Short mmCIF file of C-alpha atoms in Angstrom, two decimals:
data_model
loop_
_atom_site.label_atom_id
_atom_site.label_comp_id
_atom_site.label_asym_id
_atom_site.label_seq_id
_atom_site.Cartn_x
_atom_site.Cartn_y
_atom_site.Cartn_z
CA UNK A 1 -144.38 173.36 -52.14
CA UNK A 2 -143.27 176.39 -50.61
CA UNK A 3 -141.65 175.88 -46.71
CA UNK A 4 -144.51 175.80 -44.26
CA UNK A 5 -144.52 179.11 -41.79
CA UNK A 6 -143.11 178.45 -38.37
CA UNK A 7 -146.04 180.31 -36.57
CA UNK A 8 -148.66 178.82 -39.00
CA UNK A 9 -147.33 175.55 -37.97
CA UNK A 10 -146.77 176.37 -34.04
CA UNK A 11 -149.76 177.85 -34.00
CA UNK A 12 -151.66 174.68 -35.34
CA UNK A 13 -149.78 172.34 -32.73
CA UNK A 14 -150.44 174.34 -30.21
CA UNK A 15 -154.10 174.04 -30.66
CA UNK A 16 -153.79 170.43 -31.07
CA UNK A 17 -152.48 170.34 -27.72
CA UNK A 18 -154.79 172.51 -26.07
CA UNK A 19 -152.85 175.39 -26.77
CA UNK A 20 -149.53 174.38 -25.00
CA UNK A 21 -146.14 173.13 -27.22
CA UNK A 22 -144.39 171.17 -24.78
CA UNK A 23 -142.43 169.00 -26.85
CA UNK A 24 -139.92 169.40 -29.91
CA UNK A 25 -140.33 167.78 -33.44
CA UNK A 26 -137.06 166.99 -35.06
CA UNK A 27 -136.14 168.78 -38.67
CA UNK A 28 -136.19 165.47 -40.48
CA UNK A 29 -139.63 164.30 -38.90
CA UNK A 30 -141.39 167.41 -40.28
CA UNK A 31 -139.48 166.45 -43.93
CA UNK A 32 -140.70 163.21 -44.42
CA UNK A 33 -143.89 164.10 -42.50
CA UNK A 34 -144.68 167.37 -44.83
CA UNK A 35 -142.53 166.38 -47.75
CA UNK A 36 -142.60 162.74 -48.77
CA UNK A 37 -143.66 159.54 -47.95
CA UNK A 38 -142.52 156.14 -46.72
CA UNK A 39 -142.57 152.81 -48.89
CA UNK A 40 -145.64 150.68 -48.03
CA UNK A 41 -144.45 146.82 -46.85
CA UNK A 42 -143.39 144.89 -44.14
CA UNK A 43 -141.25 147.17 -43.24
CA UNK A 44 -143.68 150.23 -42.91
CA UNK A 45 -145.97 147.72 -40.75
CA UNK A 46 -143.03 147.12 -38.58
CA UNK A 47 -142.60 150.49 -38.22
CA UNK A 48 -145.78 151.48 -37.22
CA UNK A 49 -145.93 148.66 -34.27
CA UNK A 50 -142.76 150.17 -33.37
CA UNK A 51 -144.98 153.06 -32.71
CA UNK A 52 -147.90 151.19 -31.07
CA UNK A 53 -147.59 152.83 -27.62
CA UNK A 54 -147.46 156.11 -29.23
CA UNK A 55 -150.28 155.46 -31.72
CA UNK A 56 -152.38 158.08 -30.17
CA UNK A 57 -149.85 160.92 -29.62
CA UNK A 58 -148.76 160.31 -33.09
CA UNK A 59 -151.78 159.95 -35.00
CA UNK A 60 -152.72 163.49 -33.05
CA UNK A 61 -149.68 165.12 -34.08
CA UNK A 62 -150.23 163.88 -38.02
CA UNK A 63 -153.37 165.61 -37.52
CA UNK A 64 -152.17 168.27 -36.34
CA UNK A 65 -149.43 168.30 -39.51
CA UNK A 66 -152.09 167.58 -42.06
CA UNK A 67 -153.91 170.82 -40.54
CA UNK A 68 -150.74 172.88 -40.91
CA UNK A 69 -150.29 172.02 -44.49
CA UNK A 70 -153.96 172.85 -45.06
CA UNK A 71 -153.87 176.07 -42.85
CA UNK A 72 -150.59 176.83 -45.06
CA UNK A 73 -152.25 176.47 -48.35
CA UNK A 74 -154.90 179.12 -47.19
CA UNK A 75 -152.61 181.21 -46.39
CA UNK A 76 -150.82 181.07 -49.06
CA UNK A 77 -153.64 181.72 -51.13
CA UNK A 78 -154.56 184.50 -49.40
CA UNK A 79 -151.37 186.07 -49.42
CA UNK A 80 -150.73 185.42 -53.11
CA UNK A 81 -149.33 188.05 -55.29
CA UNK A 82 -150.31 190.17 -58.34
CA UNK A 83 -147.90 189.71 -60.83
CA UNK A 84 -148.60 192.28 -63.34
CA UNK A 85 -149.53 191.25 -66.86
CA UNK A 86 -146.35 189.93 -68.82
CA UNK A 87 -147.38 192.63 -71.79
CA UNK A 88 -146.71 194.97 -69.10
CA UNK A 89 -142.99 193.87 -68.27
CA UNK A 90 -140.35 196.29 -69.52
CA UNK A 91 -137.67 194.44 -71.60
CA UNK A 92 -134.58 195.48 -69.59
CA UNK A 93 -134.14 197.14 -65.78
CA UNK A 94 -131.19 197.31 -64.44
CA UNK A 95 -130.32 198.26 -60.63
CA UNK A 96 -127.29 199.97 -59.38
CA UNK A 97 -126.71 199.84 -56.33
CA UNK A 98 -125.05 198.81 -52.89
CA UNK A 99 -126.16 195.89 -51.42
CA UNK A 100 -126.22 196.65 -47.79
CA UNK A 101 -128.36 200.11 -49.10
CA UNK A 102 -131.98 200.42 -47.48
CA UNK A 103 -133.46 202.94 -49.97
CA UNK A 104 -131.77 200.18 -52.91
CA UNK A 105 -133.23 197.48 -50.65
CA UNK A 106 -136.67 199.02 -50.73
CA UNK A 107 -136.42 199.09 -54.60
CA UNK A 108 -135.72 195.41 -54.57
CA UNK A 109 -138.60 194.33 -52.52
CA UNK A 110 -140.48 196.50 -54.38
CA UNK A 111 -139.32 194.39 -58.06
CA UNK A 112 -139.30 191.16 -55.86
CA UNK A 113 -142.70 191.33 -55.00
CA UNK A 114 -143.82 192.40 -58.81
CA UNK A 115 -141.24 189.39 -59.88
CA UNK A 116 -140.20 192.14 -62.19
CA UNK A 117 -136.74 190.45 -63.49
CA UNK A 118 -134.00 192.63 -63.03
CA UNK A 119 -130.10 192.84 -63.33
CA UNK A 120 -127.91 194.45 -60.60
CA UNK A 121 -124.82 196.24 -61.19
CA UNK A 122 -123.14 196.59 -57.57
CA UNK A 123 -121.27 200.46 -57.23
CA UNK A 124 -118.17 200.14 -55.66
CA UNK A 125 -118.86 202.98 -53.01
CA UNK A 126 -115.21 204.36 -53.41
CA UNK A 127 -114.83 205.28 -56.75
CA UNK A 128 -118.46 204.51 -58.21
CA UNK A 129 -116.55 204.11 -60.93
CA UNK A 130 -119.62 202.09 -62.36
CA UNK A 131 -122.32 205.18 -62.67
CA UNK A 132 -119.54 207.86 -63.61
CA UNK A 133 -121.79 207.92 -66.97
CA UNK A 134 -124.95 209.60 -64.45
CA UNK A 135 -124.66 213.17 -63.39
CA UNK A 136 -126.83 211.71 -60.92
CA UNK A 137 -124.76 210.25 -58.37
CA UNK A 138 -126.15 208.75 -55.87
CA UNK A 139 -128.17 205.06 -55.63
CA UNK A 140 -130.42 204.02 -56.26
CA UNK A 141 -130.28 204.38 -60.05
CA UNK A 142 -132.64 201.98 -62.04
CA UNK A 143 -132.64 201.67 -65.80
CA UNK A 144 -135.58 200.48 -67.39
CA UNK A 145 -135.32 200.03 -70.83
CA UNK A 146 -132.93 202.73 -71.39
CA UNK A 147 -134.88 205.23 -69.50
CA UNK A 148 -132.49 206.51 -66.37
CA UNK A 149 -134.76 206.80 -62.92
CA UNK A 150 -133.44 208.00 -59.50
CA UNK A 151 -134.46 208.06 -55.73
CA UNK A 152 -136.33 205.20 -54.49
CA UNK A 153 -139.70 206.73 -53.73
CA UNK A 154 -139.68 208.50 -57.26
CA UNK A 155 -138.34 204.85 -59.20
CA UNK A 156 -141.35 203.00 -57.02
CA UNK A 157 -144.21 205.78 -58.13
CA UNK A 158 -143.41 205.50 -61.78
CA UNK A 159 -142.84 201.76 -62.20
CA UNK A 160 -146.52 201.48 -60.50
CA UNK A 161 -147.82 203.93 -63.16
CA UNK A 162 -146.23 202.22 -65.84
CA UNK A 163 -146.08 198.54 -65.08
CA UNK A 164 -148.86 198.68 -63.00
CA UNK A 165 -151.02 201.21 -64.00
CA UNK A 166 -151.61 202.04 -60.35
CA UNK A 167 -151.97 206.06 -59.64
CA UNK A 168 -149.84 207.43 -56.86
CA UNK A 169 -152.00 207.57 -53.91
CA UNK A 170 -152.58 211.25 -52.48
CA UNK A 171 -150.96 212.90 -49.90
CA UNK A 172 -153.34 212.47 -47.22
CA UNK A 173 -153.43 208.74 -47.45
CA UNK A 174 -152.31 206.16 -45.05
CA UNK A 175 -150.14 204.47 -47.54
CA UNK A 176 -148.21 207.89 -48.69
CA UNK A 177 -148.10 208.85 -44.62
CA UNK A 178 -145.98 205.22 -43.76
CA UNK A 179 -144.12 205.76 -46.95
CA UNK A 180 -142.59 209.14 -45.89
CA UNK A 181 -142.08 207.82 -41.60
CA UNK A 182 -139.84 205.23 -43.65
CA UNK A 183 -138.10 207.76 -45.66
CA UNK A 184 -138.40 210.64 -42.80
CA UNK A 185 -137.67 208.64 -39.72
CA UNK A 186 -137.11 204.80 -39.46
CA UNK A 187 -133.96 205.01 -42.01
CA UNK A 188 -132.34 207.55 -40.02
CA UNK A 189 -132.78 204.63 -36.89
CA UNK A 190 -130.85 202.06 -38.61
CA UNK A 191 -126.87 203.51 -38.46
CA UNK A 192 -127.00 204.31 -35.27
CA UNK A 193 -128.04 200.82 -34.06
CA UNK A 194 -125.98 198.62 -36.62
CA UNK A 195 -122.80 200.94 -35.53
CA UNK A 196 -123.97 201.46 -32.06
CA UNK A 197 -120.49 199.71 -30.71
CA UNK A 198 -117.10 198.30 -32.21
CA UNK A 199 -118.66 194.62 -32.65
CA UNK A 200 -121.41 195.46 -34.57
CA UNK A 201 -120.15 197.85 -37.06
CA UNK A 202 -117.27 195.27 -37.35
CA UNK A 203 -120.57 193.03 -37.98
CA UNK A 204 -122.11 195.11 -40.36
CA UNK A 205 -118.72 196.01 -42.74
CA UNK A 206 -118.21 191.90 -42.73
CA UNK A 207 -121.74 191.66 -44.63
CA UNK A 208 -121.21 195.16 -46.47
CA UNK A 209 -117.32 194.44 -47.96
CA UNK A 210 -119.13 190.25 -48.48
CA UNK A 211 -121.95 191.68 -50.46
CA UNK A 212 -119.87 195.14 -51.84
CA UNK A 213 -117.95 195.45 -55.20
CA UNK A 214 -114.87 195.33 -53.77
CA UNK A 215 -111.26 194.33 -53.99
CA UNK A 216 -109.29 192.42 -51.81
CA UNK A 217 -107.21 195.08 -50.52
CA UNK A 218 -110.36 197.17 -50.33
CA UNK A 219 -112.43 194.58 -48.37
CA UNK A 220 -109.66 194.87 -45.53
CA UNK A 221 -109.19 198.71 -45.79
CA UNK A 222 -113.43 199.72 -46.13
CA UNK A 223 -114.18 196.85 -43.45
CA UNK A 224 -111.84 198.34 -40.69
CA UNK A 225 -111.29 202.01 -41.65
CA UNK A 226 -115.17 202.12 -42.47
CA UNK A 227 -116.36 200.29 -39.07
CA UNK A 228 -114.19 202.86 -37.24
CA UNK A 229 -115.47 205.69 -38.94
CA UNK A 230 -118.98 204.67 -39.35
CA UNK A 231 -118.33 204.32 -35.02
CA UNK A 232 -118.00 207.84 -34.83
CA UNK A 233 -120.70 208.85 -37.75
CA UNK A 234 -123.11 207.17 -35.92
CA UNK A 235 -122.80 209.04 -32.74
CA UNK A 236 -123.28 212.33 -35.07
CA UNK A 237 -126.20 210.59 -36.27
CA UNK A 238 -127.73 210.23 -33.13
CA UNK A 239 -127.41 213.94 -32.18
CA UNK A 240 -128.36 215.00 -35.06
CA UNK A 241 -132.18 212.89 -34.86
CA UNK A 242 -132.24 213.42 -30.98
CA UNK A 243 -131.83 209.92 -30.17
CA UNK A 244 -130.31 209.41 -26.89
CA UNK A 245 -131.01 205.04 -26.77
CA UNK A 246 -130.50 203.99 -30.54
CA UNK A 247 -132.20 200.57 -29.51
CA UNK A 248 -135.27 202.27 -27.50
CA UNK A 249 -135.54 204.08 -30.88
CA UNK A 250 -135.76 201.00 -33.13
CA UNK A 251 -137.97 199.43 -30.56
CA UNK A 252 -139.85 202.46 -30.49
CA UNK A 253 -140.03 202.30 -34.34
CA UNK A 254 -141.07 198.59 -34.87
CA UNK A 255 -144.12 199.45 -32.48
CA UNK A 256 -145.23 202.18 -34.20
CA UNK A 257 -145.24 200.59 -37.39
CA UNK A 258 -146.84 197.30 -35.82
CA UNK A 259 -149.49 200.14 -34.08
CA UNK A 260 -150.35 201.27 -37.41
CA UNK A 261 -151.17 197.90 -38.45
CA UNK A 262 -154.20 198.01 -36.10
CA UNK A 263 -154.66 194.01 -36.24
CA UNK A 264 -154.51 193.81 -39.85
CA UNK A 265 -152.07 191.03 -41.23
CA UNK A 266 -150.46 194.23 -43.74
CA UNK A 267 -150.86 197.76 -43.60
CA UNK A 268 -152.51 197.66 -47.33
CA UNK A 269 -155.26 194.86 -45.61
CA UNK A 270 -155.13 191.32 -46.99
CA UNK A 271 -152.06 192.31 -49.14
CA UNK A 272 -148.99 194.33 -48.61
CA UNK A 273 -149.06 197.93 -50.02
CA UNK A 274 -146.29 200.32 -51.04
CA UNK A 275 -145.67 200.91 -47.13
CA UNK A 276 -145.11 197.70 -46.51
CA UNK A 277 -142.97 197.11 -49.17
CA UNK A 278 -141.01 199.78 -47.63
CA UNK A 279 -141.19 198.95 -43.93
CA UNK A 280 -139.46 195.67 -45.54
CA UNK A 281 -137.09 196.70 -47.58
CA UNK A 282 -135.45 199.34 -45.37
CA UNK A 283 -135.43 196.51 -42.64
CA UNK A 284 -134.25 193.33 -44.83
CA UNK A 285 -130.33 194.50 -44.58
CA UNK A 286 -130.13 194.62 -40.75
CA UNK A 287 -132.83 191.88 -39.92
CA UNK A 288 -130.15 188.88 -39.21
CA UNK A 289 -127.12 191.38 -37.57
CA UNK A 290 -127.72 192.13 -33.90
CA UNK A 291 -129.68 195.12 -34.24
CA UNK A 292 -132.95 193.00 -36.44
CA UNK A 293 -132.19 190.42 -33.97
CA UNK A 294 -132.47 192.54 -30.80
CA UNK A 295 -135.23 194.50 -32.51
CA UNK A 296 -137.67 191.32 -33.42
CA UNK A 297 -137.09 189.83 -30.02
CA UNK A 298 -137.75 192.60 -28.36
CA UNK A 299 -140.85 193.76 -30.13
CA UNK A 300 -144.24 192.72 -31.74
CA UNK A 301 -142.80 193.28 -35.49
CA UNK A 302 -141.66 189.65 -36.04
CA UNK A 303 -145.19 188.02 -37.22
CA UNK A 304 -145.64 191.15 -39.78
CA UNK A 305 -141.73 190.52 -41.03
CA UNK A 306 -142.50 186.62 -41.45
CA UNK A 307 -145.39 187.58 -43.61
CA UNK A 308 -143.63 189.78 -45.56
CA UNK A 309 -140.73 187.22 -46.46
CA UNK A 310 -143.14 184.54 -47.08
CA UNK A 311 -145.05 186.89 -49.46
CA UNK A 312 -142.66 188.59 -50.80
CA UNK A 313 -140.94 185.24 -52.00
CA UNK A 314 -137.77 184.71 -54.06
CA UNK A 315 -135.56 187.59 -55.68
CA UNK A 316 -136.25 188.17 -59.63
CA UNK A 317 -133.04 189.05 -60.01
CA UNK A 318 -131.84 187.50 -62.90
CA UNK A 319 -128.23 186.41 -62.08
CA UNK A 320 -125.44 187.70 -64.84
#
């Protein structure tokens, strides 16, 4: 069974308490109270006059579990995702990339939520020695059965027409509108707040050089020499896109995109859409540095991202 959600289940405990949490349940508890099951005996009678006093508080709160696993199931169901038929799958994709990349991240959550298997060949952002073969030089590049596609929008649009025989929506439509704010605006957010001081770009060249195809020597060099100069890049960066407070901006941002919502759980309605998908992606490299921190304490955007991971699920990247 898939972990509960931490709002589903807050949510239901909160109602069973007349809308008030005022108490913590341990980790464990919530294991053996979701997850398994104690041996019948002596000893589980002992146990439960151990917990006489408490009979009615507990029982209440076991109600209040068994809820939760039922209010998880529905939403779960709900939220359940189209895979597209397996006659469908291509034989062979292959995604270079840089891991800490938010257009190559938006191409991922785009295969993840497909569970479109895929290989990933990380480019070593120095020499990209590993696409020298592609006049094309940049990444995203995604190989699908031998066929060579670029630039994260365009890969997205054609593996919908091909694998799922979904026509690119026009240009007036909500869906293509959020697509190009991601592309247009809320990527050009992101350096200046993950480099917005010394700490955090130290921060985020520890998880780039961890994740990067790199050498040793290299991880040292890129994770100094870059931090420092992605410092001063980032205060280009902010002239450049008028931003004067890089956090107000991502703030500003996650509203916006939470705005759009307009109450629904996704911006595509009961499921997520190609916006979505992209919202995601773009965000999932930053979300646990400071600045996705900062950004989903200080905004509404945390219930949408929660709904996205859970739906989203596991990576289909098929490990090497």
């Amino acid at each position: 069974m898939r972990r509960i959600s931490s709002s589903v289940l807050l949510r239901t405990l909160s109602a069973a308490r007349g809308g008030a949490v005022s108490f913590s349940v341990p980790n464990r508890f919530l294991q053996v109270a979701l997850y398994g099951s104690s041996s019948g005996g002596a000893r589980a009678h002992r146990r439960w006059w151990f917990l006489g006093p408490f009979t009615g508080a507990s029982l209440g709160v076991a109600g209040a579990l068994a809820t939760a696993v039922a209010t998880t199931s529905a939403y779960q169901e709900v939220f359940a995702k189209e895979p597209p038929p397996p006659e469908a799958l291509p034989n062979d994709v292959v995604l270079f990339q840089y891991e800490a990349c938010p257009f190559c991240n938006k191409v991922k959550a785009y295969l993840d939520y497909y569970d479109i298997p895929y290989k990933v060949v990380e480019v070593n952002p120095l020499s990209k020695k590993e696409i020298k073969w592609s006049e094309y030089k940049k990444v995203p590049i995604l190989m699908v059965d031998g066929e060579q596609l670029n630039d994260s929008s365009a890969i997205i649009d054609i593996l919908g027409e091909k694998i799922m025989s979904k026509e690119k929506a026009g240009e007036d439509d909500e869906e293509t509108k959020w697509r190009r704010w991601v592309d247009n605006h809320l990527v050009h957010v992101l350096s200046p707040n993950i480099y917005r001081n010394t700490s955090e770009a130290l921060e985020s060249f520890d998880y780039i050089t961890s994740n990067g195809n790199f050498s040793f020597t290299e991880k040292i060099t890129v994770k100094y020499a870059g931090a420092a100069a992605m410092y001063f890049v980032s205060k280009n960066l902010k002239k450049k896109y008028n931003i004067t407070d890089e956090r107000a901006a991502l703030y500003e941002a996650a509203e916006t995109w939470v705005d759009a919502l307009n109450g629904r759980e996704f911006l595509g309605g009961s499921k997520p859409n190609l916006a979505d998908l992209a919202v995601f992606g773009v965000l999932r490299p930053i979300r646990y540095l400071r600045a996705g921190k900062d950004m989903v304490e200080h905004t509404r955007i945390g219930d949408w991202y929660s709904r996205m991971e859970s739906v989203v699920g596991e990576s289909a990247r098929v490990k090497a």
